[in-house]
CSV table of N, CA, C and O in Angstrom, one decimal:
chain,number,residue,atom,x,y,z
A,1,UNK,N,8.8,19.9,-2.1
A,1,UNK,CA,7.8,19.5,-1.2
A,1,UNK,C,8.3,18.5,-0.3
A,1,UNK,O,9.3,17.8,-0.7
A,2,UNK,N,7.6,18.2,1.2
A,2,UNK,CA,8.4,17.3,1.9
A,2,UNK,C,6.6,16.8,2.5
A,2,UNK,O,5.7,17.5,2.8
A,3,UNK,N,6.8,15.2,2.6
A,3,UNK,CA,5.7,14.3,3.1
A,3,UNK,C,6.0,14.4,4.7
A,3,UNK,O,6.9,14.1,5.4
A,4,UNK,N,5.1,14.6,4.8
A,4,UNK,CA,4.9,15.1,6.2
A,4,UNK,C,3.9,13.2,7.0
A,4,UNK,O,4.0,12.5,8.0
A,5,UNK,N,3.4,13.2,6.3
A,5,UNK,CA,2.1,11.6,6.5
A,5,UNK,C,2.0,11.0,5.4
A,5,UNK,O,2.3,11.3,4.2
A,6,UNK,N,1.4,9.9,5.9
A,6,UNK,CA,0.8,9.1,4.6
A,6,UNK,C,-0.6,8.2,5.2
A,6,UNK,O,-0.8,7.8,6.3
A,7,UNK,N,-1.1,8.0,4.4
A,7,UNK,CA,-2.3,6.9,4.7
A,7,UNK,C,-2.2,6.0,3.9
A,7,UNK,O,-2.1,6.2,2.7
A,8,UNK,N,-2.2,4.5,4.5
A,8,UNK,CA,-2.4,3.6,3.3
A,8,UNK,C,-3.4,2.7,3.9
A,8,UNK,O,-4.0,2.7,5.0
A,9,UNK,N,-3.5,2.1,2.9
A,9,UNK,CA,-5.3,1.0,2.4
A,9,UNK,C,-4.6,-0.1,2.1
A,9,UNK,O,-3.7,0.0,1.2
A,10,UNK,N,-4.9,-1.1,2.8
A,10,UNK,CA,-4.2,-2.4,1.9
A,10,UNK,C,-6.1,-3.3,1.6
A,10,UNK,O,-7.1,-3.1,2.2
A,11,UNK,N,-6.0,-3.9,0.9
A,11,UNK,CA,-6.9,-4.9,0.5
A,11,UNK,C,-6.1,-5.8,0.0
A,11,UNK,O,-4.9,-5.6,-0.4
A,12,UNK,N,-7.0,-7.0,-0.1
A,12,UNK,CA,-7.1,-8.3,-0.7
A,12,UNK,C,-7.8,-8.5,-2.1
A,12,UNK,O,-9.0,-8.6,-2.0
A,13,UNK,N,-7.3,-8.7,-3.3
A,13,UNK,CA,-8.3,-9.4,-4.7
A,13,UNK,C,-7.5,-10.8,-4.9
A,13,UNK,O,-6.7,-11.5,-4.1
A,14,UNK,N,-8.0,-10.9,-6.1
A,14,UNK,CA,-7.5,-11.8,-6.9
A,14,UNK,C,-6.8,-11.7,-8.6
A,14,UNK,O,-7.6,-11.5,-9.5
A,15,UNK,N,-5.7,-11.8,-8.8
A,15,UNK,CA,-5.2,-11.4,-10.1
A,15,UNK,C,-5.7,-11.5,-11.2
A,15,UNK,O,-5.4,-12.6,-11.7
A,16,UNK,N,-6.6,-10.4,-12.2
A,16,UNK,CA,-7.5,-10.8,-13.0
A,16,UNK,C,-6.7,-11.6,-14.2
A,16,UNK,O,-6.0,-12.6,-13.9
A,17,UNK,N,-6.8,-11.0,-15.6
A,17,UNK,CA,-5.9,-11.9,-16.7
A,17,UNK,C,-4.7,-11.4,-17.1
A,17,UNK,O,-3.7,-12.0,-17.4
A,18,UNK,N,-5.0,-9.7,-17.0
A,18,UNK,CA,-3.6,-9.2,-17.7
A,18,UNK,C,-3.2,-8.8,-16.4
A,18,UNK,O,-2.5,-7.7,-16.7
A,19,UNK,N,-3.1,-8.9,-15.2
A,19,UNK,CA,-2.3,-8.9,-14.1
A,19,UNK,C,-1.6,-10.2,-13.7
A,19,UNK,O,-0.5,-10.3,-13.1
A,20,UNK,N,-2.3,-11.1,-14.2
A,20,UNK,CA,-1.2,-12.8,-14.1
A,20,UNK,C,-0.3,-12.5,-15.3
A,20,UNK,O,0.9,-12.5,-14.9
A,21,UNK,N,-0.4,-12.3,-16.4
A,21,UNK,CA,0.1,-12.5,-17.0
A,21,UNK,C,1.7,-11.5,-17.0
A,21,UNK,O,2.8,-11.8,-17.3
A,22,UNK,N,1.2,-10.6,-16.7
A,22,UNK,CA,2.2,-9.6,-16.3
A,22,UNK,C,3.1,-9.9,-15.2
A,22,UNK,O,4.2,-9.5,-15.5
A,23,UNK,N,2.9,-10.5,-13.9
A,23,UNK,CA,3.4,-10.8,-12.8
A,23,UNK,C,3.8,-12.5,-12.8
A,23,UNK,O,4.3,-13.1,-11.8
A,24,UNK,N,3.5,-12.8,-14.2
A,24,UNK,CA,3.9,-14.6,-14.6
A,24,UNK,C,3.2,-15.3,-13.4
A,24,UNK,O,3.9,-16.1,-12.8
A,25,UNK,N,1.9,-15.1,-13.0
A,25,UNK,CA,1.2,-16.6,-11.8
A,25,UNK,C,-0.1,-16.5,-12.7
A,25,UNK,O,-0.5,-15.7,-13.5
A,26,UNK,N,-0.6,-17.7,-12.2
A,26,UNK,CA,-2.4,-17.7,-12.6
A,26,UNK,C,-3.1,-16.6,-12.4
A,26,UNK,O,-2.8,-15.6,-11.7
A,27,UNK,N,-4.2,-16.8,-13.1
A,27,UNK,CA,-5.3,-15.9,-12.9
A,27,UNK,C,-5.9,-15.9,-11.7
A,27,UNK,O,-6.3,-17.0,-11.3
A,28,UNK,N,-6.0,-15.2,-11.0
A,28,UNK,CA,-7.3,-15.7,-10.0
A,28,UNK,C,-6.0,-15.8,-8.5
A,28,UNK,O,-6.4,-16.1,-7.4
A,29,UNK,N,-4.7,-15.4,-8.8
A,29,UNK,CA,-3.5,-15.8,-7.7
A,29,UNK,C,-3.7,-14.6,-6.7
A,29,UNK,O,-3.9,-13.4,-6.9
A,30,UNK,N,-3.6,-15.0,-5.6
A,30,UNK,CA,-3.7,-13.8,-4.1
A,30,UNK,C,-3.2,-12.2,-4.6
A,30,UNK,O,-2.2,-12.1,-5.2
A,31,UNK,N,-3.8,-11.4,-4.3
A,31,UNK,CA,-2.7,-10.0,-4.4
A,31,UNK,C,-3.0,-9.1,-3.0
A,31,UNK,O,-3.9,-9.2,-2.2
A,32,UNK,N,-2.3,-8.5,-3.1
A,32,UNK,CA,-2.4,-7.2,-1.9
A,32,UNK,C,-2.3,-5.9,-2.9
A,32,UNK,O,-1.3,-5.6,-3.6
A,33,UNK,N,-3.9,-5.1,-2.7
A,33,UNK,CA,-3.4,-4.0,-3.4
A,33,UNK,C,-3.0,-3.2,-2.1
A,33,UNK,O,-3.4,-3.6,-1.0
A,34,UNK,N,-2.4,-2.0,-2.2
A,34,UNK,CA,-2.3,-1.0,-1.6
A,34,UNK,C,-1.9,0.0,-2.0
A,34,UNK,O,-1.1,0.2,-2.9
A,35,UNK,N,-2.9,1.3,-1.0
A,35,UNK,CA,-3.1,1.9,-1.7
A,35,UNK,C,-2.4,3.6,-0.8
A,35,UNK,O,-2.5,3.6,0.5
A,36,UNK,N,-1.9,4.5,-1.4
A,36,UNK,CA,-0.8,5.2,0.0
A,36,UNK,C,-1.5,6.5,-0.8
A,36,UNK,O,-1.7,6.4,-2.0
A,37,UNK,N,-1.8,7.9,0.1
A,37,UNK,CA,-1.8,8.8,-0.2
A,37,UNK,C,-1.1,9.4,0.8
A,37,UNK,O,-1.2,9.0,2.0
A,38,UNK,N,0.0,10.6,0.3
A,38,UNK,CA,1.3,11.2,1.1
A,38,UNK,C,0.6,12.8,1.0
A,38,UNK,O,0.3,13.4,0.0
A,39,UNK,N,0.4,13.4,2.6
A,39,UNK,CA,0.2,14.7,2.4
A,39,UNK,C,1.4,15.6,3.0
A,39,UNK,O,2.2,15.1,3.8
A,40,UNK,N,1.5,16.6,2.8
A,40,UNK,CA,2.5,18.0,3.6
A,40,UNK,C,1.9,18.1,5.0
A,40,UNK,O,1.0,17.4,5.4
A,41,UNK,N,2.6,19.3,5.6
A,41,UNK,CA,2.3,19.4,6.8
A,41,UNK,C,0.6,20.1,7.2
A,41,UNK,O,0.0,20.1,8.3
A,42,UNK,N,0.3,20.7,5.9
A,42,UNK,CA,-1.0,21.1,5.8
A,42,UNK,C,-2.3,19.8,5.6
A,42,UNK,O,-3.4,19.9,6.0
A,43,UNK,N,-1.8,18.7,5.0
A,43,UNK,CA,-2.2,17.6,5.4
A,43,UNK,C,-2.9,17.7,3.6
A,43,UNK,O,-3.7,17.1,3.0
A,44,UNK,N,-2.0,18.6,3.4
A,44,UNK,CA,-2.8,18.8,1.9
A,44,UNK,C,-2.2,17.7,0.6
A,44,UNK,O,-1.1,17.9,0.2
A,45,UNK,N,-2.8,16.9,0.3
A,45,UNK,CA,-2.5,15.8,-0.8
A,45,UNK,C,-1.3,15.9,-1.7
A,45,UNK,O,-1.3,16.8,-2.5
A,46,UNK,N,-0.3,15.1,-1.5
A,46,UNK,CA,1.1,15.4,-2.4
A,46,UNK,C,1.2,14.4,-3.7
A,46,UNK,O,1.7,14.6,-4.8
A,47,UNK,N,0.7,13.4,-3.2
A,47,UNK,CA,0.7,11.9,-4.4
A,47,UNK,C,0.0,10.7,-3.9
A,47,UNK,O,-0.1,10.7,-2.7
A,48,UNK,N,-0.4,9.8,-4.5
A,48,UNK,CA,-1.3,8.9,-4.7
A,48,UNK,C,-0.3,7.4,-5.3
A,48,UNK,O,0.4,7.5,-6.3
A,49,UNK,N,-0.3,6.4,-4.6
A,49,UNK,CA,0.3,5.5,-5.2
A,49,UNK,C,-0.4,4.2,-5.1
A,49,UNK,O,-1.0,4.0,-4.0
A,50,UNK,N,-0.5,3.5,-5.8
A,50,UNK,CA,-1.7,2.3,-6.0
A,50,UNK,C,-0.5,1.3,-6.5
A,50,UNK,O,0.1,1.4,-7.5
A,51,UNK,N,-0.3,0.1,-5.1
A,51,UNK,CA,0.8,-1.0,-6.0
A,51,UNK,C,0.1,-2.3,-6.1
A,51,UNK,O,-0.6,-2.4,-5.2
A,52,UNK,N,0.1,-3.1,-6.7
A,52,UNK,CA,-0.3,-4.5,-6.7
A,52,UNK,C,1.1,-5.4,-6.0
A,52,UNK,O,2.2,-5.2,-6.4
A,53,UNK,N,0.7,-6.2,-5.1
A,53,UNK,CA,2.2,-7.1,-4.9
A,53,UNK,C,1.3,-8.6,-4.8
A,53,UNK,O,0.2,-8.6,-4.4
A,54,UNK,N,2.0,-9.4,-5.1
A,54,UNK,CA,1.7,-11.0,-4.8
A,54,UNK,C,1.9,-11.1,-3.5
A,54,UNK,O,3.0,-10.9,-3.0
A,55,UNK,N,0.3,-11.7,-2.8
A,55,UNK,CA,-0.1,-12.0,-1.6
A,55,UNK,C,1.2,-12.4,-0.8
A,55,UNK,O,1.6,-11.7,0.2
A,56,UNK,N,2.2,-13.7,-1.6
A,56,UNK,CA,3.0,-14.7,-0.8
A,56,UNK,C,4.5,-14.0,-0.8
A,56,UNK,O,5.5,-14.5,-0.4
A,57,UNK,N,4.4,-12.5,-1.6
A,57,UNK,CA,5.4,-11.5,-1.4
A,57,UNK,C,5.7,-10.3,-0.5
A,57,UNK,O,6.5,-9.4,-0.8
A,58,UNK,N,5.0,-10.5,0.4
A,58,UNK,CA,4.7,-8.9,1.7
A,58,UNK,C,4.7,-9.4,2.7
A,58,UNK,O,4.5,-10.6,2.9
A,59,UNK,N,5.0,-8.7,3.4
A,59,UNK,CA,5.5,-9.3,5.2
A,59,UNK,C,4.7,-7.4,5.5
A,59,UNK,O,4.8,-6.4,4.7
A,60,UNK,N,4.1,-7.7,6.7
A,60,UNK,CA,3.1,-6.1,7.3
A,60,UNK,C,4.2,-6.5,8.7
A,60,UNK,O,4.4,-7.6,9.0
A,61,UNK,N,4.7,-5.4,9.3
A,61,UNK,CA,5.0,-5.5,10.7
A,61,UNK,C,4.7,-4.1,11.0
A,61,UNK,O,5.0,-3.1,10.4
A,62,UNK,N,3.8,-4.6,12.6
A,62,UNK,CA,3.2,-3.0,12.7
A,62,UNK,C,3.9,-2.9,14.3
A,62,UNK,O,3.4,-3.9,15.0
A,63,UNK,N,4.7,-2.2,15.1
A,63,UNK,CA,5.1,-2.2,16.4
A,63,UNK,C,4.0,-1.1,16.7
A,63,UNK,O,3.4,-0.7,15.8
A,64,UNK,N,3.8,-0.8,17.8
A,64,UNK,CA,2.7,-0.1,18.9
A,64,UNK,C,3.2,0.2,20.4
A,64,UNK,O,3.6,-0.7,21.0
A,65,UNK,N,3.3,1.3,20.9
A,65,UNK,CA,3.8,1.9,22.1
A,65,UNK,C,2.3,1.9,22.8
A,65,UNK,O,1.2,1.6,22.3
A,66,UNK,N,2.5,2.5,24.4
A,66,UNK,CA,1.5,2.3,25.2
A,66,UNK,C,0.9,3.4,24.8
A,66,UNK,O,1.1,3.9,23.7
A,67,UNK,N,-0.3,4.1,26.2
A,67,UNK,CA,-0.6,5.2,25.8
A,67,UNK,C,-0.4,6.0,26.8
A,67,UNK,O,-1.0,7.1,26.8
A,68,UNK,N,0.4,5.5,27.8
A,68,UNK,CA,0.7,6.6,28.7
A,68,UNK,C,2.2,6.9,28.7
A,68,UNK,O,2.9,6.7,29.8
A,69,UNK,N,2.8,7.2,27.8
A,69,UNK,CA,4.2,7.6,27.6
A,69,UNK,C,4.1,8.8,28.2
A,69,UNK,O,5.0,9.5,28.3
C-alpha cells in the first residue's frame, strides 16, 4: 500500500497520572496530542496514529504558496 494523504488533528491537554509518569514530568504538564489518519489514493483509510509529545518538545512549521500559481 502507498499513502497517498494524511490528515492530522493536533490538540492541547494536560498529562493525566500514568502519562507523567511514563514521560517522567508532573501531572497536569502541557502535551500535544496528535492525531494523523493516512489514506491511498482512493482516499480510503490506511492507518490511524495517535502520539502524545510534551508541549515544550514540538516545533509546527507550516510554509504556504499563493493562490495564483
Amino acid at each position: 500500500f502507498a499513502i497517498d494523504s494524511t490528515d492530522d488533528t493536533i490538540s492541547a491537554a494536560a498529562c493525566d497520572f500514568s502519562e507523567a509518569q511514563i514521560l517522567n514530568v508532573p501531572t497536569g504538564a502541557p502535551l500535544l496530542i496528535i492525531e494523523r489518519v493516512c489514506y491511498d489514493r482512493d482516499k480510503k483509510p490506511l492507518c490511524v496514529d495517535k502520539v502524545r509529545v510534551l508541549a515544550n518538545k514540538y516545533k509546527v512549521r507550516i510554509s504556504t504558496e499563493g493562490r495564483n500559481k
